[in-house]
mmCIF file of the C-alpha atoms, coordinates in Angstrom:
data_MODEL
# 
_entry.id   MODEL 
# 
loop_
_atom_site.group_PDB 
_atom_site.id 
_atom_site.type_symbol 
_atom_site.label_atom_id 
_atom_site.label_alt_id 
_atom_site.label_comp_id 
_atom_site.label_asym_id 
_atom_site.label_entity_id 
_atom_site.label_seq_id 
_atom_site.pdbx_PDB_ins_code 
_atom_site.Cartn_x 
_atom_site.Cartn_y 
_atom_site.Cartn_z 
_atom_site.occupancy 
_atom_site.B_iso_or_equiv 
_atom_site.pdbx_formal_charge 
_atom_site.auth_seq_id 
_atom_site.auth_comp_id 
_atom_site.auth_asym_id 
_atom_site.auth_atom_id 
_atom_site.pdbx_PDB_model_num 
ATOM 1  C CA . MET A 1 1  ? 49.635 -86.325 148.750 1.00 0.00 ? 1  MET A CA 1 
ATOM 2  C CA . ARG A 1 2  ? 50.698 -86.407 152.405 1.00 0.00 ? 2  ARG A CA 1 
ATOM 3  C CA . VAL A 1 3  ? 52.306 -89.836 152.085 1.00 0.00 ? 3  VAL A CA 1 
ATOM 4  C CA . SER A 1 4  ? 54.420 -88.733 149.130 1.00 0.00 ? 4  SER A CA 1 
ATOM 5  C CA . VAL A 1 5  ? 55.532 -85.598 150.992 1.00 0.00 ? 5  VAL A CA 1 
ATOM 6  C CA . ILE A 1 6  ? 56.537 -87.657 154.032 1.00 0.00 ? 6  ILE A CA 1 
ATOM 7  C CA . ALA A 1 7  ? 58.406 -90.113 151.818 1.00 0.00 ? 7  ALA A CA 1 
ATOM 8  C CA . LEU A 1 8  ? 60.219 -87.265 150.087 1.00 0.00 ? 8  LEU A CA 1 
ATOM 9  C CA . LEU A 1 9  ? 61.189 -85.712 153.422 1.00 0.00 ? 9  LEU A CA 1 
ATOM 10 C CA . ALA A 1 10 ? 62.414 -89.045 154.746 1.00 0.00 ? 10 ALA A CA 1 
ATOM 11 C CA . ALA A 1 11 ? 64.531 -89.577 151.633 1.00 0.00 ? 11 ALA A CA 1 
ATOM 12 C CA . SER A 1 12 ? 65.964 -86.076 151.965 1.00 0.00 ? 12 SER A CA 1 
ATOM 13 C CA . ALA A 1 13 ? 66.834 -86.629 155.603 1.00 0.00 ? 13 ALA A CA 1 
ATOM 14 C CA . PHE A 1 14 ? 68.511 -89.933 154.731 1.00 0.00 ? 14 PHE A CA 1 
ATOM 15 C CA . GLY A 1 15 ? 70.700 -88.212 152.159 1.00 0.00 ? 15 GLY A CA 1 
ATOM 16 C CA . LEU A 1 16 ? 71.663 -85.397 154.507 1.00 0.00 ? 16 LEU A CA 1 
ATOM 17 C CA . ALA A 1 17 ? 72.446 -87.362 157.669 1.00 0.00 ? 17 ALA A CA 1 
ATOM 18 C CA . ALA A 1 18 ? 76.208 -87.470 157.587 1.00 0.00 ? 18 ALA A CA 1 
ATOM 19 C CA . CYS A 1 19 ? 78.183 -85.384 160.087 1.00 0.00 ? 19 CYS A CA 1 
ATOM 20 C CA . GLY A 1 20 ? 80.595 -87.133 162.439 1.00 0.00 ? 20 GLY A CA 1 
ATOM 21 C CA . SER A 1 21 ? 82.451 -90.393 162.485 1.00 0.00 ? 21 SER A CA 1 
ATOM 22 C CA . GLY A 1 22 ? 80.668 -92.310 165.245 1.00 0.00 ? 22 GLY A CA 1 
ATOM 23 C CA . SER A 1 23 ? 77.127 -93.604 164.941 1.00 0.00 ? 23 SER A CA 1 
ATOM 24 C CA . GLY A 1 24 ? 76.022 -91.399 167.864 1.00 0.00 ? 24 GLY A CA 1 
ATOM 25 C CA . ASP A 1 25 ? 77.376 -88.222 166.273 1.00 0.00 ? 25 ASP A CA 1 
ATOM 26 C CA . ARG A 1 26 ? 75.824 -89.142 162.971 1.00 0.00 ? 26 ARG A CA 1 
ATOM 27 C CA . ALA A 1 27 ? 72.454 -89.888 164.581 1.00 0.00 ? 27 ALA A CA 1 
ATOM 28 C CA . VAL A 1 28 ? 72.403 -86.520 166.377 1.00 0.00 ? 28 VAL A CA 1 
ATOM 29 C CA . SER A 1 29 ? 73.404 -84.533 163.307 1.00 0.00 ? 29 SER A CA 1 
ATOM 30 C CA . GLY A 1 30 ? 71.004 -86.541 161.164 1.00 0.00 ? 30 GLY A CA 1 
ATOM 31 C CA . ALA A 1 31 ? 68.144 -85.776 163.550 1.00 0.00 ? 31 ALA A CA 1 
ATOM 32 C CA . GLY A 1 32 ? 68.922 -82.061 163.444 1.00 0.00 ? 32 GLY A CA 1 
ATOM 33 C CA . ILE A 1 33 ? 69.203 -81.908 159.688 1.00 0.00 ? 33 ILE A CA 1 
ATOM 34 C CA . GLY A 1 34 ? 66.120 -84.100 159.266 1.00 0.00 ? 34 GLY A CA 1 
ATOM 35 C CA . ALA A 1 35 ? 64.047 -81.925 161.600 1.00 0.00 ? 35 ALA A CA 1 
ATOM 36 C CA . LEU A 1 36 ? 65.040 -78.826 159.662 1.00 0.00 ? 36 LEU A CA 1 
ATOM 37 C CA . VAL A 1 37 ? 64.266 -80.365 156.276 1.00 0.00 ? 37 VAL A CA 1 
ATOM 38 C CA . GLY A 1 38 ? 61.040 -81.977 157.501 1.00 0.00 ? 38 GLY A CA 1 
ATOM 39 C CA . GLY A 1 39 ? 59.750 -78.809 159.123 1.00 0.00 ? 39 GLY A CA 1 
ATOM 40 C CA . ALA A 1 40 ? 60.613 -76.678 156.117 1.00 0.00 ? 40 ALA A CA 1 
ATOM 41 C CA . GLY A 1 41 ? 59.075 -79.156 153.708 1.00 0.00 ? 41 GLY A CA 1 
ATOM 42 C CA . SER A 1 42 ? 55.851 -79.274 155.697 1.00 0.00 ? 42 SER A CA 1 
ATOM 43 C CA . ALA A 1 43 ? 55.708 -75.499 155.922 1.00 0.00 ? 43 ALA A CA 1 
ATOM 44 C CA . ILE A 1 44 ? 56.132 -75.184 152.160 1.00 0.00 ? 44 ILE A CA 1 
ATOM 45 C CA . THR A 1 45 ? 53.474 -77.790 151.392 1.00 0.00 ? 45 THR A CA 1 
ATOM 46 C CA . GLY A 1 46 ? 50.998 -76.474 153.958 1.00 0.00 ? 46 GLY A CA 1 
ATOM 47 C CA . GLY A 1 47 ? 51.284 -79.378 156.382 1.00 0.00 ? 47 GLY A CA 1 
ATOM 48 C CA . SER A 1 48 ? 51.982 -79.451 160.084 1.00 0.00 ? 48 SER A CA 1 
ATOM 49 C CA . VAL A 1 49 ? 55.479 -78.127 160.736 1.00 0.00 ? 49 VAL A CA 1 
ATOM 50 C CA . ALA A 1 50 ? 55.756 -80.043 164.019 1.00 0.00 ? 50 ALA A CA 1 
ATOM 51 C CA . THR A 1 51 ? 54.776 -83.332 162.391 1.00 0.00 ? 51 THR A CA 1 
ATOM 52 C CA . GLY A 1 52 ? 57.160 -82.757 159.490 1.00 0.00 ? 52 GLY A CA 1 
ATOM 53 C CA . ALA A 1 53 ? 59.987 -81.925 161.882 1.00 0.00 ? 53 ALA A CA 1 
ATOM 54 C CA . ALA A 1 54 ? 59.289 -85.024 163.987 1.00 0.00 ? 54 ALA A CA 1 
ATOM 55 C CA . VAL A 1 55 ? 59.196 -87.329 160.967 1.00 0.00 ? 55 VAL A CA 1 
ATOM 56 C CA . GLY A 1 56 ? 62.336 -85.720 159.535 1.00 0.00 ? 56 GLY A CA 1 
ATOM 57 C CA . ALA A 1 57 ? 64.178 -85.971 162.848 1.00 0.00 ? 57 ALA A CA 1 
ATOM 58 C CA . GLY A 1 58 ? 63.313 -89.640 163.206 1.00 0.00 ? 58 GLY A CA 1 
ATOM 59 C CA . ALA A 1 59 ? 64.314 -90.486 159.659 1.00 0.00 ? 59 ALA A CA 1 
ATOM 60 C CA . GLY A 1 60 ? 67.507 -88.448 159.934 1.00 0.00 ? 60 GLY A CA 1 
ATOM 61 C CA . ALA A 1 61 ? 68.512 -90.058 163.225 1.00 0.00 ? 61 ALA A CA 1 
ATOM 62 C CA . VAL A 1 62 ? 68.018 -93.544 161.834 1.00 0.00 ? 62 VAL A CA 1 
ATOM 63 C CA . ALA A 1 63 ? 69.821 -92.695 158.611 1.00 0.00 ? 63 ALA A CA 1 
ATOM 64 C CA . GLY A 1 64 ? 72.723 -91.179 160.521 1.00 0.00 ? 64 GLY A CA 1 
ATOM 65 C CA . ALA A 1 65 ? 73.003 -94.169 162.810 1.00 0.00 ? 65 ALA A CA 1 
ATOM 66 C CA . VAL A 1 66 ? 72.944 -96.796 160.066 1.00 0.00 ? 66 VAL A CA 1 
ATOM 67 C CA . THR A 1 67 ? 75.211 -95.098 157.523 1.00 0.00 ? 67 THR A CA 1 
ATOM 68 C CA . ASP A 1 68 ? 78.975 -95.244 157.661 1.00 0.00 ? 68 ASP A CA 1 
ATOM 69 C CA . GLU A 1 69 ? 81.435 -92.356 157.401 1.00 0.00 ? 69 GLU A CA 1 
ATOM 70 C CA . ASP A 1 70 ? 82.590 -93.824 154.092 1.00 0.00 ? 70 ASP A CA 1 
ATOM 71 C CA . ASP A 1 71 ? 79.035 -93.728 152.699 1.00 0.00 ? 71 ASP A CA 1 
ATOM 72 C CA . VAL A 1 72 ? 78.396 -90.015 153.247 1.00 0.00 ? 72 VAL A CA 1 
ATOM 73 C CA . ASN A 1 73 ? 80.803 -87.567 154.885 1.00 0.00 ? 73 ASN A CA 1 
ATOM 74 C CA . LEU A 1 74 ? 79.950 -83.907 155.467 1.00 0.00 ? 74 LEU A CA 1 
ATOM 75 C CA . GLY A 1 75 ? 82.882 -83.332 157.780 1.00 0.00 ? 75 GLY A CA 1 
ATOM 76 C CA . LYS A 1 76 ? 83.429 -82.727 161.461 1.00 0.00 ? 76 LYS A CA 1 
ATOM 77 C CA . PRO A 1 77 ? 80.286 -81.963 163.503 1.00 0.00 ? 77 PRO A CA 1 
ATOM 78 C CA . LEU A 1 78 ? 79.921 -78.444 164.908 1.00 0.00 ? 78 LEU A CA 1 
ATOM 79 C CA . TRP A 1 79 ? 79.993 -79.653 168.525 1.00 0.00 ? 79 TRP A CA 1 
ATOM 80 C CA . ARG A 1 80 ? 83.435 -81.265 168.231 1.00 0.00 ? 80 ARG A CA 1 
# 
């Protein structure tokens, strides 16, 4: 059960990591979005919120860094 939840959260973070044009911007926004999704998913399923947020942040940061602006584009990051 836990492995499937973590896999689902990682996939969600990968799909949401997209703000910014540079790999650094995309990694930061991906980590933030991933942490939010991971923490929320863990809270809903009764798992550790901190662990879910950490896994989501890691997956989101990697997904944001390796994707290109042409792959997924959610617009200009809030800090720019």
